[in-house]
Tab-separated table of C-alpha atoms and ligand atoms in Angstrom:
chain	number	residue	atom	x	y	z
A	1	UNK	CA	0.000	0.000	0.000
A	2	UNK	CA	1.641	3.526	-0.875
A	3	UNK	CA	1.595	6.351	1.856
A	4	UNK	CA	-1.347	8.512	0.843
A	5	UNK	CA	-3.497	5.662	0.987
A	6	UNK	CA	-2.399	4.371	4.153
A	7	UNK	CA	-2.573	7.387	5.690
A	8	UNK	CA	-6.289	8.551	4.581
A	9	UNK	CA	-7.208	4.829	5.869
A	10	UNK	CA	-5.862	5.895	9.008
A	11	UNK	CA	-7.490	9.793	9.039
A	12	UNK	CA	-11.149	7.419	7.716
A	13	UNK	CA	-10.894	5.249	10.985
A	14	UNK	CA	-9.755	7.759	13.263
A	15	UNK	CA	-13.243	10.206	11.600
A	16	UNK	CA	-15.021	7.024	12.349
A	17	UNK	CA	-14.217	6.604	15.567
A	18	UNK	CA	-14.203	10.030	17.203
A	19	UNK	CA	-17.840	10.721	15.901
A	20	UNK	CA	-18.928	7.552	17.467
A	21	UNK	CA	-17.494	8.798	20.715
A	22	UNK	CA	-19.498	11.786	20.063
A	23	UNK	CA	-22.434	9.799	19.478
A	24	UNK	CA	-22.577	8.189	22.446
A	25	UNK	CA	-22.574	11.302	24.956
A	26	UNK	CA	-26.113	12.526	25.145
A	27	UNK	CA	-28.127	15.298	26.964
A	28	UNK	CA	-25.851	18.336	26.429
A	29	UNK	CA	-26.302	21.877	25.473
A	30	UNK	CA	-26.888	22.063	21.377
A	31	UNK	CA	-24.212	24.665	21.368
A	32	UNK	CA	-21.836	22.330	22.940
A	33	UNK	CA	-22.596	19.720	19.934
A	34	UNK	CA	-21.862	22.136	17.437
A	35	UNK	CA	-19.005	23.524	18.567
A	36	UNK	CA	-17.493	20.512	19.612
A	37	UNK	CA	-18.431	19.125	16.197
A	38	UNK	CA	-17.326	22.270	14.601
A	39	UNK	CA	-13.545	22.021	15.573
A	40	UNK	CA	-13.025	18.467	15.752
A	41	UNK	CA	-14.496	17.895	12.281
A	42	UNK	CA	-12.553	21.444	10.563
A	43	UNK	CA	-9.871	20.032	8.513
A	44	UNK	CA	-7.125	18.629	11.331
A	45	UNK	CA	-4.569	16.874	9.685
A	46	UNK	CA	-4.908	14.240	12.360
A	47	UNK	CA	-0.996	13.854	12.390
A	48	UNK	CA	-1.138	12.601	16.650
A	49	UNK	CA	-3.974	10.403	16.401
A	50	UNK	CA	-2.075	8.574	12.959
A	51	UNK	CA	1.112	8.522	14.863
A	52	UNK	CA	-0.988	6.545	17.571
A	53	UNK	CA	-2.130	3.975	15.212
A	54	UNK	CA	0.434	3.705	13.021
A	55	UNK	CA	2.852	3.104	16.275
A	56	UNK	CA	0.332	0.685	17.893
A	57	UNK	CA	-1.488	-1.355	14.932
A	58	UNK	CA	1.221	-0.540	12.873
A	59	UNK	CA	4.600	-1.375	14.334
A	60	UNK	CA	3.438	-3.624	16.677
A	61	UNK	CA	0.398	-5.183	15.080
A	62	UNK	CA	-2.150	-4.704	17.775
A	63	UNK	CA	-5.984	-4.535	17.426
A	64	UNK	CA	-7.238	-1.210	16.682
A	65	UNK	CA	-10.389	-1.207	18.538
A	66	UNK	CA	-7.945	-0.940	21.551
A	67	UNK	CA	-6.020	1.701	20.546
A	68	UNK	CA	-8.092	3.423	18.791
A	69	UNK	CA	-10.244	5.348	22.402
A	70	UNK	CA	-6.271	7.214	22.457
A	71	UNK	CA	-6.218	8.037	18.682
A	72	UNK	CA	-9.116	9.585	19.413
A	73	UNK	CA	-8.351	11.315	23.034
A	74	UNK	CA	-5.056	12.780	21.753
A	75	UNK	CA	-7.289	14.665	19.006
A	76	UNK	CA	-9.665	16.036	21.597
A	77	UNK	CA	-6.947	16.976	23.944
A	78	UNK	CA	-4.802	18.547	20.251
A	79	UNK	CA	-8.207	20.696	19.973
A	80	UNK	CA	-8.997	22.004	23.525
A	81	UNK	CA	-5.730	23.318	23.067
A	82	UNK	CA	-6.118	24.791	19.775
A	83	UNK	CA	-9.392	26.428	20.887
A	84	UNK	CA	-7.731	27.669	23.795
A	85	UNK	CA	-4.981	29.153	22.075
A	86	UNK	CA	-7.034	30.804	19.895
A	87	UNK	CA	-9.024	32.936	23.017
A	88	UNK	CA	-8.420	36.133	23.078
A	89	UNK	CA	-6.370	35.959	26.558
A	90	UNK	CA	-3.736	33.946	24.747
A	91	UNK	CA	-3.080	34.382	20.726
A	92	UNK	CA	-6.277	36.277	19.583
A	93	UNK	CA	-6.682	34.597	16.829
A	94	UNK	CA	-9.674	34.925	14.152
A	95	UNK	CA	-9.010	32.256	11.882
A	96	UNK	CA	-7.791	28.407	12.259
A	97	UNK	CA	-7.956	25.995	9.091
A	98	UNK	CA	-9.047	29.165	7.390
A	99	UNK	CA	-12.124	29.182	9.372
A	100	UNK	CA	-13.234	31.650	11.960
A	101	UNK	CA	-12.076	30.491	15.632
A	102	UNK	CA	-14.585	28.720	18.388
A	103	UNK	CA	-14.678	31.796	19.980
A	104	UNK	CA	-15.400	34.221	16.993
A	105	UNK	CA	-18.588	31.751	16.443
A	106	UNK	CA	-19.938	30.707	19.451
A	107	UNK	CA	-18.550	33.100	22.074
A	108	UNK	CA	-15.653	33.394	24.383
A	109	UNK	CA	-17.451	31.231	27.430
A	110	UNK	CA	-18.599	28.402	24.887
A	111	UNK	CA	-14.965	28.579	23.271
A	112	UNK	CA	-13.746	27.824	27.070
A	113	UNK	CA	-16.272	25.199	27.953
A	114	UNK	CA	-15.689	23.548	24.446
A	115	UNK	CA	-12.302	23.078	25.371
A	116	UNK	CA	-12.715	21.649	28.957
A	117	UNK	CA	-15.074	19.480	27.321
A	118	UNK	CA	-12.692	17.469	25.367
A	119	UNK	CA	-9.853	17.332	27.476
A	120	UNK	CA	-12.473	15.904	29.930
A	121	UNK	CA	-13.997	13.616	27.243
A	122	UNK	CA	-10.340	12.428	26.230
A	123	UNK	CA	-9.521	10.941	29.805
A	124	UNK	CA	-13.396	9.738	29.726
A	125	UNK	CA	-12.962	7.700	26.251
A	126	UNK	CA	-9.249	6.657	27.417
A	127	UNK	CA	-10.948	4.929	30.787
A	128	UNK	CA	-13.815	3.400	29.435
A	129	UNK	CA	-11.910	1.784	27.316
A	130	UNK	CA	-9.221	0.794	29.900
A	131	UNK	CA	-12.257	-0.886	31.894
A	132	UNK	CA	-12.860	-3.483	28.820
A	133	UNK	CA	-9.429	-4.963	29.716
A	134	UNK	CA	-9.098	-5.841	33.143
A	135	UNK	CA	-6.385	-7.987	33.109
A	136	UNK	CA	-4.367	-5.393	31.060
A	137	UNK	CA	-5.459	-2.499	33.238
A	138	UNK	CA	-2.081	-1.492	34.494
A	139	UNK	CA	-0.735	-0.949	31.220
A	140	UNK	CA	-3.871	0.918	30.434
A	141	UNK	CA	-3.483	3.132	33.050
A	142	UNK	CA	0.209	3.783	32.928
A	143	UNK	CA	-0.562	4.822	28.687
A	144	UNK	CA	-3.121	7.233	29.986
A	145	UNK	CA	-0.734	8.417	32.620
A	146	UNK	CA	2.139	9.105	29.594
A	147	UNK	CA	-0.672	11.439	28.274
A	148	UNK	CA	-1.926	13.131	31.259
A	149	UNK	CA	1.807	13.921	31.981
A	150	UNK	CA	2.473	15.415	28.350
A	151	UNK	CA	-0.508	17.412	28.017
A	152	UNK	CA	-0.613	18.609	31.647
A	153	UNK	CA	1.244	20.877	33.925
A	154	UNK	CA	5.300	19.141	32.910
A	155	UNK	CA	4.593	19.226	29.079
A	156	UNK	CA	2.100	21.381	26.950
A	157	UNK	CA	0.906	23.619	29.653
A	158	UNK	CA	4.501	24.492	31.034
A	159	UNK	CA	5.139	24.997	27.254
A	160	UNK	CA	2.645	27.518	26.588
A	161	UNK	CA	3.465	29.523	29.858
A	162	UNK	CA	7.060	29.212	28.684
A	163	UNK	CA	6.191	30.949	25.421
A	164	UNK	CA	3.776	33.545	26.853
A	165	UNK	CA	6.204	34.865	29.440
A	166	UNK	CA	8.861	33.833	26.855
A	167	UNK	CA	10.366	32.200	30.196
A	168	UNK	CA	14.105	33.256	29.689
A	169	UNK	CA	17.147	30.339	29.131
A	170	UNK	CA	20.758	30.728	28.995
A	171	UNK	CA	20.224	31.494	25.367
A	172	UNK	CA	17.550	32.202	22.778
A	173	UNK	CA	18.477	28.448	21.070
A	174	UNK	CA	18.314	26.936	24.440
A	175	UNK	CA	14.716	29.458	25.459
A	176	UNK	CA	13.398	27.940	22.259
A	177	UNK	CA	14.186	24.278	22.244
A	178	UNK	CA	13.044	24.520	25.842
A	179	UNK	CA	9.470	26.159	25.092
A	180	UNK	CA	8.252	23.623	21.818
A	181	UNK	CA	9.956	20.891	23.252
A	182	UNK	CA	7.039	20.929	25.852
A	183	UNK	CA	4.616	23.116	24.305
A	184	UNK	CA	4.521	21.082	20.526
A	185	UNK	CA	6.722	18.156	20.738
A	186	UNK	CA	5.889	16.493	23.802
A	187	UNK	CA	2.335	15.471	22.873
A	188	UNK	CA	3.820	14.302	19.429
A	189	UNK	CA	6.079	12.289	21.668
A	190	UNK	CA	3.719	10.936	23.755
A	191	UNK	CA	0.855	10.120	20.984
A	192	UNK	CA	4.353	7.480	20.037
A	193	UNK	CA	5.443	6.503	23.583
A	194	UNK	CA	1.759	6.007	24.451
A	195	UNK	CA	1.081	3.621	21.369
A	196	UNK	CA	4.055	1.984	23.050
A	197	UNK	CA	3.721	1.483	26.553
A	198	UNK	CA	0.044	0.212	25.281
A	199	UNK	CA	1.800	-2.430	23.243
A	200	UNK	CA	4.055	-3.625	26.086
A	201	UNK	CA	7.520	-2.307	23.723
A	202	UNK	CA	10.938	-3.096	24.796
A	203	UNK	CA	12.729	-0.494	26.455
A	204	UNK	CA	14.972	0.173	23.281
A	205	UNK	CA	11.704	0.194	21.149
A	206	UNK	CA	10.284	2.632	23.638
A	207	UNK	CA	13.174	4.775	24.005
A	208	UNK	CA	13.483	4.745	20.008
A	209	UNK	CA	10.100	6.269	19.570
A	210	UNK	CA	10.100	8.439	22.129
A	211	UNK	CA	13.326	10.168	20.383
A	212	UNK	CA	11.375	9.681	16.981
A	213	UNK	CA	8.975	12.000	18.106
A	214	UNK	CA	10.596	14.801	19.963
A	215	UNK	CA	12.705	15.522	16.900
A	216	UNK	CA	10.022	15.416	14.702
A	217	UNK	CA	7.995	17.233	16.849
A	218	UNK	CA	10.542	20.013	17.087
A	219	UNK	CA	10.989	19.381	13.616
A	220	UNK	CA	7.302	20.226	13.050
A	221	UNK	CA	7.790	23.817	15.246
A	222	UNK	CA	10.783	25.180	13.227
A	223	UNK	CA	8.976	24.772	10.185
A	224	UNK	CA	5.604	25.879	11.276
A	225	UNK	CA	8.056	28.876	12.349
A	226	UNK	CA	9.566	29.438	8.262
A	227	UNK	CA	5.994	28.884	6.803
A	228	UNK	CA	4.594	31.517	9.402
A	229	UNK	CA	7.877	33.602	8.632
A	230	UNK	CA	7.566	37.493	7.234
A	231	UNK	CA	10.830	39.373	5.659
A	232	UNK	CA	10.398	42.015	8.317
A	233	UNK	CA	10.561	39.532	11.041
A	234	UNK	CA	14.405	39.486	10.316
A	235	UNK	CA	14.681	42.673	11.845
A	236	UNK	CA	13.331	41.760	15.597
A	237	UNK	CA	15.668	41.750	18.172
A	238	UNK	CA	16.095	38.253	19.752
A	239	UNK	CA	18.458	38.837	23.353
A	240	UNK	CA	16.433	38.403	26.594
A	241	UNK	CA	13.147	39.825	26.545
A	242	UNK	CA	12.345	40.062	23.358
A	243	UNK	CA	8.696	40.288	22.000
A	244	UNK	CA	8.948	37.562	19.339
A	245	UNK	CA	11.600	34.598	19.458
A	246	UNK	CA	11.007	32.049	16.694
A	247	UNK	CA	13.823	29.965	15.018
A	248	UNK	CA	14.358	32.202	11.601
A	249	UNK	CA	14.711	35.075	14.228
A	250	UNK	CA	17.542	32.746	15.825
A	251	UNK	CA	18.941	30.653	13.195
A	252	UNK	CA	17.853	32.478	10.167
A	253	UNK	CA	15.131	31.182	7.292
A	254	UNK	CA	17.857	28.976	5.576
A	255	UNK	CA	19.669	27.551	8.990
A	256	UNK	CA	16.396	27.092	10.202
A	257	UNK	CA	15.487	24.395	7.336
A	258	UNK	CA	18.356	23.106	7.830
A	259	UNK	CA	17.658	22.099	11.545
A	260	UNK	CA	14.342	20.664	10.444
A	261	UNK	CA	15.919	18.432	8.095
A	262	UNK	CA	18.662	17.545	10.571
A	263	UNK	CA	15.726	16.820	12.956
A	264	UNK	CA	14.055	14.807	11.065
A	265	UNK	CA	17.060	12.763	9.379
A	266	UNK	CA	17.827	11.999	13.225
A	267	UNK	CA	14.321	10.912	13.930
A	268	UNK	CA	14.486	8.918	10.720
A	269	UNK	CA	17.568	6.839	11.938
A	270	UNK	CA	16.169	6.409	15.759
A	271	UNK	CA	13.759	3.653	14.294
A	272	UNK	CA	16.237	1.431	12.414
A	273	UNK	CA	15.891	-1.262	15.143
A	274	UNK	CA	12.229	-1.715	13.361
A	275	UNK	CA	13.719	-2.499	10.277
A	276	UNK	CA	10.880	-2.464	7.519
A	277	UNK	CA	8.027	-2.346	9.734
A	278	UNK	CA	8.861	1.661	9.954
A	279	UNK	CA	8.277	2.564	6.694
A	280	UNK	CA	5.322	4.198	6.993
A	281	UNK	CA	6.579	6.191	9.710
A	282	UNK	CA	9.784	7.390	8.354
A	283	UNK	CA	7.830	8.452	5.127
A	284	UNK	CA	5.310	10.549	7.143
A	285	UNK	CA	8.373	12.105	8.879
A	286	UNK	CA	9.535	13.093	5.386
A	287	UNK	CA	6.338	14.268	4.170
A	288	UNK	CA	6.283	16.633	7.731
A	289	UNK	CA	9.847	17.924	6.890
A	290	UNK	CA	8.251	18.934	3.255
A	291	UNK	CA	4.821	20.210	4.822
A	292	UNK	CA	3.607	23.472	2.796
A	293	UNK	CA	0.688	24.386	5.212
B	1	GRG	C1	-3.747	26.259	25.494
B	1	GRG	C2	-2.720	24.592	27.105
B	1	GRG	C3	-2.720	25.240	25.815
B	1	GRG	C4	-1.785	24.893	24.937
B	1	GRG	C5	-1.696	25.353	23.548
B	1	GRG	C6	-0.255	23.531	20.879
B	1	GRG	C7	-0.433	24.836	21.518
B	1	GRG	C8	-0.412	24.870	23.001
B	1	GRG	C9	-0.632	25.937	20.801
B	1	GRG	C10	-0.636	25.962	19.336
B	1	GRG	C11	0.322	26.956	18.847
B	1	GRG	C12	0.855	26.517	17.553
B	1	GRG	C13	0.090	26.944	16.342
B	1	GRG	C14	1.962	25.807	17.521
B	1	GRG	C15	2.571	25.353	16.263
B	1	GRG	C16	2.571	23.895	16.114
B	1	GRG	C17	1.212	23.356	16.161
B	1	GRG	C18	0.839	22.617	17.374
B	1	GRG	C19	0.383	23.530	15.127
B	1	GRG	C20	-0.972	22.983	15.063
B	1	GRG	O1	-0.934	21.589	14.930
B	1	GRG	P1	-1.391	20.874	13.594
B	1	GRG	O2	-0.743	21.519	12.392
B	1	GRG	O3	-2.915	21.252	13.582
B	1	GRG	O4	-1.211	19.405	13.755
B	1	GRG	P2	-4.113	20.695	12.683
B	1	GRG	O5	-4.819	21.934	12.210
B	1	GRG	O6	-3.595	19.872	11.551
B	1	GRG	O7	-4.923	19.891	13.632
């Protein structure tokens, strides 16, 4: 099967899935529905949920139907904070996907709620799955607890602090590394580490994708950074304090690609030990490094 295919299969059954976890909740607010629906169904390129599955049915050839609860909980969680980002006490900003923001539709509060909806409904899904296998339920739980970790107050929360109060390093390289490595990377890490722990990996295996997916989720920041990147940008100051550090202000637009691809060619080489089995994973890691959007 070529890559495109295998990974619209993927986005098909992870669609699938997360509206039939919608389908089950009942007796909420219509405008919770909708704008639940609205930015979980907007055009996500679903890249944590398909590094889930292609890690844990994959790589290690497990059944989907178990995995799939996490595919689906790392979206929601990928969304609340999206829609949170968004709010006008954070980035302000009007558009996402080329669509008007949660907030600029439904209102600030609703934006909010929508949010601590799904990060609630993520740990929700995750459980009531973890229930259907009691004699696995320790490795369950200890999956979930790689998540909650990530997303929570030591990963992507920390992360965005970091970046609001540009929390200063040693350097600008080191602030920077230090901010997406918790803020963007580590729940592209952990939708990898998750899928194995869940699959009971070896500790090389585990340590191999967790590497895999810190560089190519710093990988995925520098060039979100160089498509996002204006000429006059050049300009900004970047010591302590600055208003705007992003890595062409620090590296530069060409020495910026440059660190992507180095990223990624080191990510690529972290999962030799799976030998053909990580195709599919080292191609999507290429097709990341040549993103356009
Ligand atoms: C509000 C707690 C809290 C955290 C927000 C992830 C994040 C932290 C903010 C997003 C800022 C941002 C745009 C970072 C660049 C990298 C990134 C995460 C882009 C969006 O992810 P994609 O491209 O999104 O996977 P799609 O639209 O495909 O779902």
């Amino acid at each position: 099967m070529n890559f495109k295919t295998e990974i619209s299969l993927y986005k098909r059954q992870i669609d699938t899935a997360l509206r039939d976890c919608l389908g089950q909740t009942e007796d909420f607010p219509e405008t919770l529905r909708m704008s639940i629906e609205y930015s979980l169904f907007s055009g996500g390129k679903r890249l944590r949920p398909v590094l889930f599955m292609s890690a844990f049915e994959g790589l290690f050839g497990r059944d989907p139907k178990e995995g799939l609860p996490y595919a689906c909980a790392l979206e929601m969680i990928h969304t609340y904070s999206l829609i949170h980002d968004d709010l006008p006490a954070m980035d302000n900003d009007d558009y996402r996907r080329g669509k008007l923001t949660s907030h600029k539709v439904f209102g600030e509060a609703a934006a909010i709620l929508t949010g601590d909806a799904l990060l609630n409904m993520a740990y929700e899904v995750m459980l009531e799955n973890a229930f259907k296998y009691p004699d696995d339920l320790a490795t369950h739980l200890k999956a979930i607890k790689l998540i909650a970790h990530a997303s929570g107050l030591k990963g992507m929360i920390s992360g965005q602090m970091a970046d609001i109060e540009l929390i200063w390093k040693t350097s600008a390289e080191e602030t920077l590394e230090y901010i997406h490595k918790k803020k963007t990377a580590a729940l592209i890490e952990v939708s990898l580490s998750a899928a194995a722990a869940l699959a009971k990996a070896s500790e090389d295996e585990f340590k191999a994708l967790s590497s895999f997916g810190n560089l190519i989720g710093l990988a995925f920041q520098v060039i979100d950074d160089v498509l996002d990147f204006k000429a006059e940008d050049e300009v900004v100051e970047c010591g302590q304090g600055c208003a705007k550090l992003t890595y062409p202000i620090v590296y530069g637009l060409e020495g910026s690609k440059n660190k992507a691809q180095d990223y990624i060619n080191k990510a690529i080489s972290d999962l030799d030990l799976f030998g053909n089995k990580a195709l599919f994973l080292k191609s999507l890691a290429q097709y990341l490094a040549k993103r356009q959007e």
